[in-house]
Coordinates of N, CA and C in Angstrom, one line a residue:
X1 N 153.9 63.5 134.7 CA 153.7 62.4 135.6 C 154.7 62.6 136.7
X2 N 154.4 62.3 137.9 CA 155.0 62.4 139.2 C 155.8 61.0 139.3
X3 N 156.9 61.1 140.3 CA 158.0 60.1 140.4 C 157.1 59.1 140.5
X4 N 156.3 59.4 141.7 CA 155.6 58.2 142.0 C 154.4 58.2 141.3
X5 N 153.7 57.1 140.6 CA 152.4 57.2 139.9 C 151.4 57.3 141.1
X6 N 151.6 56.4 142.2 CA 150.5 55.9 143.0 C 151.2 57.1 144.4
X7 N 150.2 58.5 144.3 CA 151.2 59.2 145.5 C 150.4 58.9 146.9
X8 N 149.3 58.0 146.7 CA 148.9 57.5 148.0 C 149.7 56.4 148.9
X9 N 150.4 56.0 148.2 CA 151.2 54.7 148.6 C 152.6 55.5 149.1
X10 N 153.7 55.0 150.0 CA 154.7 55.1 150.6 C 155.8 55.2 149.3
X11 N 156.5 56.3 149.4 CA 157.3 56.3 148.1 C 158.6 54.9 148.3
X12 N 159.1 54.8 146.8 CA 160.8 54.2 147.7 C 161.5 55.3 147.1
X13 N 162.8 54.9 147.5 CA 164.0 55.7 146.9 C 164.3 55.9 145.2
X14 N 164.2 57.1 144.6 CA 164.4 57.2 143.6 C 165.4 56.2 143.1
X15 N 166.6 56.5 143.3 CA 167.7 55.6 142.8 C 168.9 54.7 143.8
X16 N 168.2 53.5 144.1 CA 168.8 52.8 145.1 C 170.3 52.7 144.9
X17 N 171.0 52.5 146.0 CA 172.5 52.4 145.7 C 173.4 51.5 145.1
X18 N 174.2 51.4 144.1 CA 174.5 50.6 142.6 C 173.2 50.6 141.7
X19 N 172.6 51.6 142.1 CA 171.3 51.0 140.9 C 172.0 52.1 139.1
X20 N 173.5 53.0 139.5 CA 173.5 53.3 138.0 C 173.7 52.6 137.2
X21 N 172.9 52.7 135.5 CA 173.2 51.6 134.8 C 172.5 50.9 134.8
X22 N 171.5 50.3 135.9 CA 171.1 49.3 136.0 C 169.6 49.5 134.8
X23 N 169.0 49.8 134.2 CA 168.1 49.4 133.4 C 169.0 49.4 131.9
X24 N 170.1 50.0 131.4 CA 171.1 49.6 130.7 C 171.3 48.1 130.5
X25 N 172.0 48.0 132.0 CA 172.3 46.4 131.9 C 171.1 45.4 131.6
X26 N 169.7 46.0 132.3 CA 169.1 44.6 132.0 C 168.3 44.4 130.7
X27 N 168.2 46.0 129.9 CA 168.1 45.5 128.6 C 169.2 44.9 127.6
X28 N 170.5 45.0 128.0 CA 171.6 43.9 127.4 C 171.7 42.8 127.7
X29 N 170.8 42.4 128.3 CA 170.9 41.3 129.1 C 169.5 40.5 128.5
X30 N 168.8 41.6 128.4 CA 167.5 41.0 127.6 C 168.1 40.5 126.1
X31 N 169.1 41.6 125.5 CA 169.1 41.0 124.0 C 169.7 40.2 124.1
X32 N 170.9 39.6 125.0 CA 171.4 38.8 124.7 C 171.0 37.4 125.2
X33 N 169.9 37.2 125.8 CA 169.5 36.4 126.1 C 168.3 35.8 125.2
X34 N 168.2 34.5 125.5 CA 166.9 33.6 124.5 C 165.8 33.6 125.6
X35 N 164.3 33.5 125.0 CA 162.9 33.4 125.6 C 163.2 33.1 127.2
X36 N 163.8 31.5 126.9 CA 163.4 31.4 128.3 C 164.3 31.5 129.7
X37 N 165.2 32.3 128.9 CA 166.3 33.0 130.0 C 166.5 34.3 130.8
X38 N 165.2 34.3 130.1 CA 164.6 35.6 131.1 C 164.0 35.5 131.9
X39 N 163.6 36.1 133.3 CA 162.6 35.6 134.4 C 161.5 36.6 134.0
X40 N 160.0 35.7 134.0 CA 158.7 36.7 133.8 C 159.0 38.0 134.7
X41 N 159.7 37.6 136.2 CA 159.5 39.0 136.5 C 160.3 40.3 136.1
X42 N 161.4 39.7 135.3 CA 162.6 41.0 134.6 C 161.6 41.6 133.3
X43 N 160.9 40.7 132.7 CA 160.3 41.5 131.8 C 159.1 42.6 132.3
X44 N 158.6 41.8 133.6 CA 157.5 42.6 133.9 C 158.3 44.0 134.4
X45 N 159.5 43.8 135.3 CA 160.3 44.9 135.7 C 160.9 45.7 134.3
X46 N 160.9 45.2 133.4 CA 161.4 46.0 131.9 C 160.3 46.7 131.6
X47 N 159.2 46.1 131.6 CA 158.1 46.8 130.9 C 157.9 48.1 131.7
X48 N 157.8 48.0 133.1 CA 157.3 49.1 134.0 C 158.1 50.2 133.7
X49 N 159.7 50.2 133.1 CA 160.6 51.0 132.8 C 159.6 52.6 132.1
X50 N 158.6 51.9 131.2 CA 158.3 52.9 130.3 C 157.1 53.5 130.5
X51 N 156.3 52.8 131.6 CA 155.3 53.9 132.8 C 155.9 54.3 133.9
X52 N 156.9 54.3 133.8 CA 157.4 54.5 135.5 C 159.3 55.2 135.4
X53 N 159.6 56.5 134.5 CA 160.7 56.8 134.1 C 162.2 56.8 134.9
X54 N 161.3 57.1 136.3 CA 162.8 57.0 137.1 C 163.0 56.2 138.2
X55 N 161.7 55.7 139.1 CA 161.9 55.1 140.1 C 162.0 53.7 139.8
X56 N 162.8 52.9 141.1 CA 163.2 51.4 140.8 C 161.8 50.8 140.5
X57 N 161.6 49.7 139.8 CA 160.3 48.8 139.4 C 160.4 47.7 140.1
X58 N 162.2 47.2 140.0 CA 162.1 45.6 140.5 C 161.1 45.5 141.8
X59 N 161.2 45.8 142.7 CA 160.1 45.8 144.0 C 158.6 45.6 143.1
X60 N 158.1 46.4 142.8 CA 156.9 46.4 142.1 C 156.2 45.3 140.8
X61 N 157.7 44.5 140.4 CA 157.7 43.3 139.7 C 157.4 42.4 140.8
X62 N 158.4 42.1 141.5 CA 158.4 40.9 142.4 C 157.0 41.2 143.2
X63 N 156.6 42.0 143.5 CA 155.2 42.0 144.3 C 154.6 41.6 143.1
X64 N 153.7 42.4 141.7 CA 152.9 41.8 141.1 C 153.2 40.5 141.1
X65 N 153.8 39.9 140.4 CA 154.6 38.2 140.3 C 153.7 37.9 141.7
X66 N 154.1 38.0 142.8 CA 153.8 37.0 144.0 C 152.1 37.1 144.4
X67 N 151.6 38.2 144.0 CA 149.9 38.7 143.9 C 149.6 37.7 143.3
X68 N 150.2 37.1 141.7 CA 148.9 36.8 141.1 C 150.1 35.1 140.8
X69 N 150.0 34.9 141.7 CA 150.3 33.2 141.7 C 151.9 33.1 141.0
X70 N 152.7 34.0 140.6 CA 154.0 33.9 140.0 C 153.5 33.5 138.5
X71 N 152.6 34.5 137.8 CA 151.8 33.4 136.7 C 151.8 35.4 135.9
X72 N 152.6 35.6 135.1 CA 153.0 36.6 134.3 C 151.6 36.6 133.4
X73 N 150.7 35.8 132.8 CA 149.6 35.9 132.3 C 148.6 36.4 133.1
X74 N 148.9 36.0 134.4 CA 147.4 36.4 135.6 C 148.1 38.0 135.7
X75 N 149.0 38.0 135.8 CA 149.8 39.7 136.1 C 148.9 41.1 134.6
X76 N 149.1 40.5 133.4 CA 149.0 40.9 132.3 C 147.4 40.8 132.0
X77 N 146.5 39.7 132.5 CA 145.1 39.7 132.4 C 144.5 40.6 133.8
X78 N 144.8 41.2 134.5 CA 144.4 41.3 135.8 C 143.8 43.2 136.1
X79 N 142.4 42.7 136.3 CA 142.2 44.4 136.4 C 142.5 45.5 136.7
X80 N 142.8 46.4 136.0 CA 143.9 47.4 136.4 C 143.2 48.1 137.8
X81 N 141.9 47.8 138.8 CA 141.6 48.0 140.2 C 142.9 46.7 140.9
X82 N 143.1 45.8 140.3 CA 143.6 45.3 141.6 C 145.1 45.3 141.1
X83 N 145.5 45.4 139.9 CA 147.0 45.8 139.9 C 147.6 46.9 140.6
X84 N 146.8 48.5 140.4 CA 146.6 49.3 141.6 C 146.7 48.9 142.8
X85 N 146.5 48.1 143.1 CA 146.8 47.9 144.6 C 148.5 47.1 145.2
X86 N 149.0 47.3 143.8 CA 150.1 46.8 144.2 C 151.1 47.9 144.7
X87 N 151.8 48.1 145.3 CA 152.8 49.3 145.7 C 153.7 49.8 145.0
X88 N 153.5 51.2 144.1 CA 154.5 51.7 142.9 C 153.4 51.9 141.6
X89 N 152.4 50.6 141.8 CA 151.4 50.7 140.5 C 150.5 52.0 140.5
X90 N 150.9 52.2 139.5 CA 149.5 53.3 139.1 C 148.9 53.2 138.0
X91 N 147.8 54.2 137.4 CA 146.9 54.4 136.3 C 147.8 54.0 135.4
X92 N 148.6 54.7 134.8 CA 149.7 54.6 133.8 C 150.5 53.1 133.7
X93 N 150.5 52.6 134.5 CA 151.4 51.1 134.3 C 150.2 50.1 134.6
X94 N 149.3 50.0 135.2 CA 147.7 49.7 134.8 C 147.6 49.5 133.4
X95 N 147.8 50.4 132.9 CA 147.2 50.7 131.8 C 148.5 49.7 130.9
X96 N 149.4 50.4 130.8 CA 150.5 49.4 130.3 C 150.4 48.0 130.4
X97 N 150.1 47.5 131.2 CA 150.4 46.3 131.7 C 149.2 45.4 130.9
X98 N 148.1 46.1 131.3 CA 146.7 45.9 130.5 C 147.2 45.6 128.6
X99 N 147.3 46.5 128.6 CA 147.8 47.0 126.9 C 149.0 45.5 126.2
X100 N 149.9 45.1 127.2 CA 150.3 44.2 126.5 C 149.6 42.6 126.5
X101 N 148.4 42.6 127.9 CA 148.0 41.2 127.9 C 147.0 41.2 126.9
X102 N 146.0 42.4 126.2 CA 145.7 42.6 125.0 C 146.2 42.1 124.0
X103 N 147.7 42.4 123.8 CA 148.4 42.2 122.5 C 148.5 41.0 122.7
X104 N 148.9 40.0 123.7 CA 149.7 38.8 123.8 C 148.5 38.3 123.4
X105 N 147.2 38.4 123.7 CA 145.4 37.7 123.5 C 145.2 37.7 122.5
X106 N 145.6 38.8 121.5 CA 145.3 38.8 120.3 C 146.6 37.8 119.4
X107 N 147.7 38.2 119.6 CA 148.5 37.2 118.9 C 148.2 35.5 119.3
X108 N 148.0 35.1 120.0 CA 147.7 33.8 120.6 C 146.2 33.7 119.8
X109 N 145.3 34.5 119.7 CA 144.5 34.0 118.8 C 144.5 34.0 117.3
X110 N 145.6 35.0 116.6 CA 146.1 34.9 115.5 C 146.7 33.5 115.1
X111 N 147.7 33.0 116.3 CA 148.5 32.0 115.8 C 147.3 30.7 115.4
X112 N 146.4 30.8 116.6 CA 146.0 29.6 116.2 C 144.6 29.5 115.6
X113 N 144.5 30.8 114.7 CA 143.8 30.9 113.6 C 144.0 29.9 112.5
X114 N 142.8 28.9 112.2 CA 143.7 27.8 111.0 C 142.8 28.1 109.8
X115 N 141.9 29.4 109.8 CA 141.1 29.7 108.4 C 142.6 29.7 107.3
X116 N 142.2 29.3 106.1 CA 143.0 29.4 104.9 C 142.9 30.7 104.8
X117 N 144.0 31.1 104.1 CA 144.5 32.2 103.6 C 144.2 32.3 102.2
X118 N 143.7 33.9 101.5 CA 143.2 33.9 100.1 C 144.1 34.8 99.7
X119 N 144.9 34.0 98.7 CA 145.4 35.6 98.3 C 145.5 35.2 96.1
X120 N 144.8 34.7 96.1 CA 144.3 34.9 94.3 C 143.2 34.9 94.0
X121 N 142.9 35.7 93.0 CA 141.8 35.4 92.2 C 140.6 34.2 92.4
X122 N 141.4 33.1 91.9 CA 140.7 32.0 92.0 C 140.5 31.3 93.2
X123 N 141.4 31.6 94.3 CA 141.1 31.0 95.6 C 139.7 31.8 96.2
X124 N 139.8 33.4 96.0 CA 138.3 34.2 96.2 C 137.2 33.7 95.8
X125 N 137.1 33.1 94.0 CA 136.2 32.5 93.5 C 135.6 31.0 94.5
X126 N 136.5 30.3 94.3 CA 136.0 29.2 95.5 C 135.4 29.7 97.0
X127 N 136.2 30.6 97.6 CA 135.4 30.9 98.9 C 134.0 31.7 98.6
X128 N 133.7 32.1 97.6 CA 132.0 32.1 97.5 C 131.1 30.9 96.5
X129 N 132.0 30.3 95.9 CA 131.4 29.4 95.7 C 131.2 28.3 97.0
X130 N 131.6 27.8 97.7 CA 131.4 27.2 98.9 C 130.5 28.0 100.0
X131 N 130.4 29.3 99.6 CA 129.6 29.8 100.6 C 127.9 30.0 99.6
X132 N 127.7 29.4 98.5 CA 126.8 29.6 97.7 C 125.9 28.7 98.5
X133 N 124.7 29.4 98.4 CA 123.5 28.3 99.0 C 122.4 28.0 98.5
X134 N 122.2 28.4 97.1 CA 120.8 28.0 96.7 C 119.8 29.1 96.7
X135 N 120.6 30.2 96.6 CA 119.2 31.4 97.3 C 117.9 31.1 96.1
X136 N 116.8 31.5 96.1 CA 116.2 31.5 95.7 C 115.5 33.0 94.5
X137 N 116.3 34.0 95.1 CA 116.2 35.2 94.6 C 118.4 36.0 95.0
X138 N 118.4 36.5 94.1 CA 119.9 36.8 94.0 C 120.4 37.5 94.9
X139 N 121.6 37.1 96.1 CA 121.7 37.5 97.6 C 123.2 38.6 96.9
X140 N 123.7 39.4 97.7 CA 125.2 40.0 97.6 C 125.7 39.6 98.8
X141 N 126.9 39.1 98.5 CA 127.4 38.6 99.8 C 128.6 39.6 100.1
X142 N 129.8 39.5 101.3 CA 130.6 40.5 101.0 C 132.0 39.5 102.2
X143 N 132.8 39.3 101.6 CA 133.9 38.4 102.3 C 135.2 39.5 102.7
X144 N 135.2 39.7 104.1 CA 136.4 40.6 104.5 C 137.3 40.3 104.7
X145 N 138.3 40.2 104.4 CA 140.1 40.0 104.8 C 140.5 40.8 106.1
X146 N 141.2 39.6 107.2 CA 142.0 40.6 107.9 C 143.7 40.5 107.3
X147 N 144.6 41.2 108.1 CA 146.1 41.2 107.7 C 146.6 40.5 106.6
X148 N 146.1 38.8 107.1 CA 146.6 37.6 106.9 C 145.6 37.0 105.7
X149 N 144.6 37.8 105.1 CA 144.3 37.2 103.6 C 143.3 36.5 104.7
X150 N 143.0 35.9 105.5 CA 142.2 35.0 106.3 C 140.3 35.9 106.0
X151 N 139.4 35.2 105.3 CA 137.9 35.6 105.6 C 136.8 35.7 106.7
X152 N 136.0 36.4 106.2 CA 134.8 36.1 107.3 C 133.7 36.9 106.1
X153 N 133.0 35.9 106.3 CA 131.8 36.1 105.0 C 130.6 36.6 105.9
X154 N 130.1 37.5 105.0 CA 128.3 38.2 105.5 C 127.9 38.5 104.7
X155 N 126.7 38.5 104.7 CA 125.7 38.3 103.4 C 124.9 39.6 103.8
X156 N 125.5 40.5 102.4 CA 125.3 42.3 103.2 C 123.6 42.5 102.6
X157 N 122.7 41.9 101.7 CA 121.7 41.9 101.6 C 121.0 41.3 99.9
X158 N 119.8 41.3 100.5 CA 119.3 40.3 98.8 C 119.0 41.4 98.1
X159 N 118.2 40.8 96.5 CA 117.6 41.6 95.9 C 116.8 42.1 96.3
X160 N 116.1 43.3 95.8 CA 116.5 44.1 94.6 C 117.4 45.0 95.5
X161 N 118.9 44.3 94.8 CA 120.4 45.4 94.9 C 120.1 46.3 94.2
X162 N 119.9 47.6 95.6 CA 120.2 49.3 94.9 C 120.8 49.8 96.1
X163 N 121.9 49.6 95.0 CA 123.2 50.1 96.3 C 122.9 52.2 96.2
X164 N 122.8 52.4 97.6 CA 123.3 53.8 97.4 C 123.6 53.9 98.9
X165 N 124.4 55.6 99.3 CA 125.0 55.7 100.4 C 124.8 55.3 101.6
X166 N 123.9 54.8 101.8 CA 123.7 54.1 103.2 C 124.4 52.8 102.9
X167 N 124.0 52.3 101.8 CA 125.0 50.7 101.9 C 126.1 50.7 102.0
X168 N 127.0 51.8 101.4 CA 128.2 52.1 101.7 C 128.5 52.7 103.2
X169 N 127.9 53.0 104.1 CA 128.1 53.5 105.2 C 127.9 51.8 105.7
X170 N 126.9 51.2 105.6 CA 127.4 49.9 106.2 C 128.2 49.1 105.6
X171 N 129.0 49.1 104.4 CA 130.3 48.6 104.1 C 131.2 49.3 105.4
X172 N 131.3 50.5 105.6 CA 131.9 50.7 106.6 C 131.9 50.3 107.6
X173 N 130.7 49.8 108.8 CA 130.4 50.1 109.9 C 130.7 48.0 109.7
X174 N 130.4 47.3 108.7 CA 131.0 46.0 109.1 C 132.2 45.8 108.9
X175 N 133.0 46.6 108.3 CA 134.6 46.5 107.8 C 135.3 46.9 109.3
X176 N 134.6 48.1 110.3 CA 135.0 48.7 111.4 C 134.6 47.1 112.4
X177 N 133.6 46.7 112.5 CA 133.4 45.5 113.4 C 134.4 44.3 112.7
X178 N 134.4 44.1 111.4 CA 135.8 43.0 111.2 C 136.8 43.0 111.4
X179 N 137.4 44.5 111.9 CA 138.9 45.2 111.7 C 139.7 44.9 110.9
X180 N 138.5 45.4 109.3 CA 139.5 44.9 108.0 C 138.8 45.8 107.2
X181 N 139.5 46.2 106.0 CA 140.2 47.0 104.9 C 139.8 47.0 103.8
X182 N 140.0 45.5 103.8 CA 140.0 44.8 102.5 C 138.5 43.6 101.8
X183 N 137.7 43.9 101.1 CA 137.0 43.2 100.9 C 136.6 42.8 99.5
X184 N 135.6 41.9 99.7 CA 135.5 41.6 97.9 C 133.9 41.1 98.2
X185 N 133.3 41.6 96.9 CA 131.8 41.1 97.2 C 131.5 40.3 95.7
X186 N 130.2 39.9 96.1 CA 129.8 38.6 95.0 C 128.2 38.9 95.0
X187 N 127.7 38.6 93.9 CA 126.1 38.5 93.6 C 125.6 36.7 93.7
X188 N 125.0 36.2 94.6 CA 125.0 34.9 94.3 C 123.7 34.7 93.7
X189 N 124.0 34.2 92.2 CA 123.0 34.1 91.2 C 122.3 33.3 91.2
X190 N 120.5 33.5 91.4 CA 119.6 32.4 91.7 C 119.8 31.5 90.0
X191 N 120.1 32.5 89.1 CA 119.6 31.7 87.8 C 120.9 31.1 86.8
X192 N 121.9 30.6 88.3 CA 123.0 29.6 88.0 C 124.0 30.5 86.7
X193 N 123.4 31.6 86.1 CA 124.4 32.2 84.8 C 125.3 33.5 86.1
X194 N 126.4 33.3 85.4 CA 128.1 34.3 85.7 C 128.2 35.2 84.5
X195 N 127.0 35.3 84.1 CA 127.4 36.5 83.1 C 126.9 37.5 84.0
X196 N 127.8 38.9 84.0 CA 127.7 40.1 84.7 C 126.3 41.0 83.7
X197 N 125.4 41.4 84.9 CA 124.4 42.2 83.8 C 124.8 44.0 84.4
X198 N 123.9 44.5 83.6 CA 124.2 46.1 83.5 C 124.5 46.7 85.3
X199 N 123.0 46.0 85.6 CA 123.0 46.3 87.5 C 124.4 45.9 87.7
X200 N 124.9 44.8 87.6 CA 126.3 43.9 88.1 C 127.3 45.4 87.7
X201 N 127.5 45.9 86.8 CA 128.7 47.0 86.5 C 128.3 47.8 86.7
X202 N 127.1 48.8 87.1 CA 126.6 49.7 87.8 C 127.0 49.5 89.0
X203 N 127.0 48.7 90.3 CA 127.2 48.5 91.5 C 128.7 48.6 91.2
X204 N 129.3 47.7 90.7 CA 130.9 47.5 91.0 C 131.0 49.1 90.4
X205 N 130.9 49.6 89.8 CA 131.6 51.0 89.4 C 131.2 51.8 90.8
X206 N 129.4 51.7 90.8 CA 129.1 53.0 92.1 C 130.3 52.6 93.1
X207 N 130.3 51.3 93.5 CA 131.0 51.4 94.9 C 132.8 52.2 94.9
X208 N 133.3 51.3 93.5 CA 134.5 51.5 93.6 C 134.9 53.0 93.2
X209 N 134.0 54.3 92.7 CA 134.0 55.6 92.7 C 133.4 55.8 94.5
X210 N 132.4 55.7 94.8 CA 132.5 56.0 95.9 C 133.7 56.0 97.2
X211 N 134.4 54.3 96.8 CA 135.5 54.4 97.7 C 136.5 54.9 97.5
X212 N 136.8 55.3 96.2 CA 138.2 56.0 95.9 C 138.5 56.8 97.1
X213 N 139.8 56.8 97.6 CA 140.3 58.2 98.6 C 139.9 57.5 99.9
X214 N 139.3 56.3 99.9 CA 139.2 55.7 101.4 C 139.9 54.8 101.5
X215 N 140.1 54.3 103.2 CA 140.7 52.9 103.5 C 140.6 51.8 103.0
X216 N 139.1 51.8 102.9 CA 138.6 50.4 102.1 C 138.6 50.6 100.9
X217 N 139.1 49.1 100.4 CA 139.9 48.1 99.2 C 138.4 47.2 98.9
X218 N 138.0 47.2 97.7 CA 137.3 46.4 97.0 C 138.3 45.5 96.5
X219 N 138.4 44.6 96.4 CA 139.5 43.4 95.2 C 138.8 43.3 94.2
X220 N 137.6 43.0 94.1 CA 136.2 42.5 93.1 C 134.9 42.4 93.0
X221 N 134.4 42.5 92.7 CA 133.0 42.1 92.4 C 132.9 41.1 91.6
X222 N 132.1 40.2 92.3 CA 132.2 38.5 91.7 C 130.6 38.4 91.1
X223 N 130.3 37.0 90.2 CA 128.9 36.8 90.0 C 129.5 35.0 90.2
X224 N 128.6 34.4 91.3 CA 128.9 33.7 91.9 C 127.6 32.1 92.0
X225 N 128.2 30.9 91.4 CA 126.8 29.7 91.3 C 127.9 28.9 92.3
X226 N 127.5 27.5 92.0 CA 127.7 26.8 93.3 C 128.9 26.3 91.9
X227 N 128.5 26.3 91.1 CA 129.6 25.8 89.9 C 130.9 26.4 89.7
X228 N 130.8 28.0 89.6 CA 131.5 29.1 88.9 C 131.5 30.3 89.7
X229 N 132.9 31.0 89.8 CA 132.3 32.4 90.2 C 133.2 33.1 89.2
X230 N 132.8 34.2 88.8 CA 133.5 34.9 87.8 C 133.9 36.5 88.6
X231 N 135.1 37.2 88.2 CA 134.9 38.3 88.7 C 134.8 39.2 87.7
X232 N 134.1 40.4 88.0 CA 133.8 40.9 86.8 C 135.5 41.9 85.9
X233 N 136.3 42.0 86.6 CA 137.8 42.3 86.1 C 138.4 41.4 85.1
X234 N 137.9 39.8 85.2 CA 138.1 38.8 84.5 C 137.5 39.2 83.3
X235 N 137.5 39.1 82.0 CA 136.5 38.4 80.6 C 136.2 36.8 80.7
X236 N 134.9 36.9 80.9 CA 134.5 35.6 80.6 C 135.1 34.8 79.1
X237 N 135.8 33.6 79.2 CA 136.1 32.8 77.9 C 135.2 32.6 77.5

């Protein structure tokens, strides 16, 4: 990477005068400081530090800052065509800059994720018994976990379950669209009984040898009424 990213644009001076030290000081200045004692544009000037190795940023902060309304969110949401056009900006701090208003979008929607969190046995059992509906012929359903134990339920297909490698390739291909790992499936029984039948431990064995050596985590295989869900790891009392 060249000093300057953007070599169409007017260079500035590598290293302005007093500027030794100066990215030193302003990450000490960062630690020692609380949230809101930082100005959005020192962070935006901090960040650029690490697409832009030697030349000054501050200039290139205080311009983004004054482009997009003095609004560090509009700076961080803002297409990397028109951040480009800021002076110093290039592909590489585009790209950066991009990359963190991603992360900030996704934490902001983590936080105010208010799905319950599953992390036993019996809390699993309830979230397919509430997702039970009365099928009329016996459905598999398949509940995926992200990080945070939090679900999202799909109903991977009805009877007659014959699971073989293609189902498993779409265990994949919806665990890749959930961006999760971890799942647990359930048979939801038209004929109200939780007793596991032969098919029931045939499936849970096929899948759980198939996945061995992969990413994806089975927790269970459940047999699931609107009353009861059992998992088959349990003995029924």
């Amino acid at each position: 990477m060249s000093l300057y990213e953007n070599s169409n644009k007017k260079p500035r001076k590598i290293k302005p005068t007093g500027a030794d030290g100066h990215r030193s000081r302003m990450f000490t200045k960062f630690l020692n400081a609380t949230d809101r004692d930082v100005l959005p544009r020192d962070l935006i000037e901090m960040a650029l530090y690490f697409s832009i190795p030697v030349r000054d940023t501050r200039d290139s902060a205080v311009d983004l800052m004054r482009c997009f309304n003095n609004n560090i969110r509009n700076v961080l949401n803002a297409p990397s065509s028109e951040l480009e056009k800021i002076d110093g900006i290039g592909p590489e701090s585009a790209l950066l800059l991009n990359l963190l208003g991603r992360i900030a979008t996704r934490l902001e929607s983590e936080d105010s994720d208010d799905r319950p969190r599953f992390t036993t046995i019996d809390e699993i059992c309830t979230l397919f018994m509430q997702n039970y509906n009365f099928p009329s012929e016996d459905e598999l359903w398949v509940a995926f976990f992200d990080n945070s134990m939090r679900a999202i339920i799909h109903k991977f297909k009805a009877e007659p379950i014959e699971i073989y490698t293609d189902d498993i390739y779409e265990l994949f291909a919806l665990s890749a669209k959930y961006h999760s790992n971890t799942f647990a499936i359930a048979r939801m029984s038209s004929t109200k009984s939780v007793y596991p039948t032969m098919r029931d431990n045939l499936i849970h064995q096929f899948i759980r040898s198939t996945l061995e050596g992969s990413p994806l985590k089975m927790l269970d295989y459940y047999i699931a009424t609107a009353d009861e869900a059992i998992p088959i790891s349990r003995p029924l009392e």
